[in-house]
Coordinates of C-alpha atoms in Angstrom, one line a residue:
A293 CA -19.6 5.4 13.0
G294 CA -22.1 3.1 11.3
A295 CA -19.7 1.7 8.7
A296 CA -19.9 -1.9 9.9
P297 CA -23.7 -2.2 9.7
A298 CA -23.6 -0.5 6.3
V299 CA -20.9 -3.0 5.0
Q300 CA -23.0 -5.9 6.5
A301 CA -26.1 -4.7 4.7
F302 CA -24.1 -4.3 1.5
L303 CA -22.6 -7.8 1.7
N304 CA -25.9 -9.4 2.7
A305 CA -27.6 -7.9 -0.4
I306 CA -25.2 -9.8 -2.7
P307 CA -26.7 -13.3 -3.3
T308 CA -23.7 -14.6 -5.3
P309 CA -20.4 -12.8 -5.1
P310 CA -19.4 -11.0 -8.3
P311 CA -16.0 -11.7 -9.8
V312 CA -14.3 -9.1 -7.6
A313 CA -12.2 -9.1 -4.4
F314 CA -13.2 -6.7 -1.7
L315 CA -10.8 -4.7 0.6
Y316 CA -12.5 -3.3 3.7
A317 CA -10.8 -0.4 5.4
Q318 CA -12.3 1.0 8.6
H319 CA -10.8 3.4 11.1
F320 CA -10.0 1.3 14.2
D321 CA -7.7 1.2 17.2
V322 CA -4.6 -0.7 16.5
D323 CA -4.6 -2.2 20.0
R324 CA -8.0 -3.8 19.3
E325 CA -7.2 -4.9 15.8
G326 CA -8.2 -8.5 16.5
Q327 CA -11.8 -7.3 17.1
L328 CA -12.1 -6.1 13.5
R329 CA -13.1 -9.6 12.3
G330 CA -16.2 -9.4 14.6
L331 CA -17.5 -6.1 13.4
V332 CA -19.1 -7.5 10.3
P333 CA -20.5 -11.0 11.0
E334 CA -19.6 -13.7 8.7
N335 CA -21.6 -14.1 5.5
P336 CA -21.5 -17.6 4.0
A337 CA -21.2 -16.1 0.5
F338 CA -17.8 -14.5 1.4
T339 CA -14.5 -15.4 3.0
M340 CA -13.5 -12.6 5.4
T341 CA -10.0 -12.3 6.8
L342 CA -7.9 -9.7 8.5
L343 CA -4.8 -9.0 6.5
E344 CA -1.9 -10.0 8.6
N345 CA 0.9 -10.4 6.1
H346 CA 0.1 -11.5 2.6
A347 CA -3.3 -12.4 1.0
P348 CA -4.4 -13.2 -2.5
L349 CA -7.1 -11.1 -4.2
E350 CA -9.8 -13.6 -5.1
A351 CA -13.4 -13.3 -6.0
G352 CA -15.7 -13.7 -3.0
T353 CA -13.1 -12.6 -0.5
V354 CA -13.3 -9.6 1.9
T355 CA -9.8 -8.7 3.2
I356 CA -9.9 -6.3 6.2
I357 CA -7.0 -3.8 6.0
S358 CA -5.0 -3.6 9.1
P359 CA -4.9 -0.4 11.1
A360 CA -1.4 -1.3 12.2
C361 CA 0.4 -0.7 8.9
Q362 CA 0.0 0.3 5.3
F363 CA -0.6 -2.2 2.5
S364 CA 0.7 -2.5 -1.0
L365 CA -0.8 -4.2 -4.0
V366 CA 1.5 -6.5 -5.8
R367 CA 0.0 -8.1 -9.0
D368 CA -2.6 -10.5 -7.7
S369 CA -2.0 -10.1 -4.0
I370 CA -1.9 -7.7 -1.1
L371 CA 1.2 -7.3 1.0
T372 CA 1.4 -5.3 4.2
L373 CA 4.5 -3.3 4.7
S374 CA 5.7 -4.1 8.2
G375 CA 6.8 -1.1 10.3
R376 CA 5.3 1.4 7.9
S377 CA 2.4 3.0 9.8
W378 CA -0.3 5.1 8.4
D379 CA 0.5 8.8 8.1
S380 CA -2.6 10.1 9.8
R381 CA -4.3 10.0 13.1
H382 CA -6.9 7.7 11.6
A383 CA -5.8 4.2 10.8
P384 CA -6.2 2.9 8.2
D385 CA -6.0 6.2 6.3
I386 CA -8.7 5.9 3.6
N387 CA -7.0 8.6 1.4
Q388 CA -3.7 6.5 1.5
A389 CA -5.6 3.3 0.7
I390 CA -7.4 4.9 -2.3
M391 CA -4.1 6.3 -3.5
E392 CA -2.6 2.8 -3.4
L393 CA -5.5 1.7 -5.6
S394 CA -4.6 4.5 -8.0
R395 CA -0.9 3.4 -8.1
W396 CA -1.9 -0.2 -8.7
G397 CA -4.3 0.6 -11.6
A398 CA -7.5 2.5 -10.6
A399 CA -9.3 1.5 -13.8
A400 CA -9.5 -2.0 -12.5
T401 CA -10.9 -0.9 -9.1
G402 CA -13.9 0.7 -7.4
V403 CA -14.3 2.4 -4.1
I404 CA -17.5 2.7 -2.0
L405 CA -17.5 5.1 1.0
F406 CA -20.0 4.2 3.7
S407 CA -21.1 5.9 6.9
G408 CA -18.4 7.6 8.9
M409 CA -17.1 10.7 10.6
G410 CA -14.8 13.2 9.0
T411 CA -13.6 13.7 5.5
D412 CA -11.1 10.8 5.1
G413 CA -11.2 9.5 1.6
A414 CA -12.5 12.6 -0.1
A415 CA -9.1 14.1 -0.8
A416 CA -7.9 11.2 -2.9
L417 CA -11.0 10.9 -5.0
A418 CA -10.1 13.4 -7.7
D419 CA -6.8 11.7 -8.6
Y420 CA -8.4 8.3 -8.3
T421 CA -11.4 8.9 -10.6
A422 CA -9.1 10.8 -13.1
S423 CA -7.1 7.6 -13.3
G424 CA -10.2 5.7 -14.2
G425 CA -11.4 4.5 -10.8
V426 CA -15.1 4.3 -10.0
A427 CA -16.3 5.9 -6.8
W428 CA -19.7 5.4 -5.1
A429 CA -20.9 6.4 -1.7
Q430 CA -23.7 5.5 0.7
H431 CA -26.3 8.2 0.4
P432 CA -25.5 10.6 3.3
D433 CA -29.2 10.7 4.4
D434 CA -29.1 6.9 4.8
A435 CA -25.9 6.8 6.8
I436 CA -25.8 6.6 10.6
C437 CA -23.1 9.3 10.3
G438 CA -23.3 11.0 7.0
A439 CA -20.1 13.2 7.2
M440 CA -17.8 10.9 5.3
P441 CA -20.1 10.1 2.4
L442 CA -21.2 13.8 2.3
A443 CA -17.6 14.9 2.0
A444 CA -17.1 12.4 -0.8
V445 CA -20.2 13.6 -2.7
A446 CA -19.0 17.2 -2.3
T447 CA -15.9 16.4 -4.4
G448 CA -18.1 15.8 -7.5
C449 CA -16.3 12.5 -8.0
I450 CA -19.0 10.1 -6.8
S451 CA -20.9 8.6 -9.7
R452 CA -23.6 6.8 -7.6
T453 CA -25.1 7.2 -4.1
D454 CA -27.7 5.0 -2.6
T455 CA -28.4 2.6 0.3
P456 CA -25.9 -0.2 0.9
A457 CA -28.4 -2.8 -0.5
A458 CA -29.1 -0.7 -3.6
L459 CA -25.3 -0.2 -4.2
A460 CA -24.9 -4.0 -3.9
S461 CA -27.6 -4.6 -6.5
A462 CA -25.9 -2.1 -8.8
L463 CA -22.6 -3.8 -8.4
C464 CA -24.2 -7.2 -9.2
R465 CA -25.9 -5.7 -12.3
R466 CA -22.6 -4.3 -13.4
Y467 CA -21.0 -7.7 -13.5
S468 CA -24.0 -9.6 -14.8
S469 CA -24.2 -7.8 -18.1

């Protein structure tokens, strides 16, 4: 609830993509997976694709994680694991996605939790940040549905909270210095 507008505000606040690839995981109905591309309108600064099989991690890309099956990071690419569904009622499972980042090398990654219902994502943050990952969240008061960022903040693992636009500015500053 509210994640797509928050992600759009975040992306729109980035004038020139930093040297990072983005993965976008949002709870969604598997039967309507094709509609995921339309949730966040195209931004000319980014290439946005739905992960269907295999996709490279490249700066300026936003790869939408499929709710149909889990993904695995393999060196410089993402590979979906066919037939291996998410282990929770929410797909994709944000905790499992964050744990995959931890297995791959959390110190080279960052996570931002935007507006949403429930606590998905919060359980994985302690291990993720202990492995060197950086975790930010949309400020709960700014979110359409603040439950998910609030649960993340409650873990004590979130190092920055703000509006999506301010988080985008902070990310850009991080890579400009």
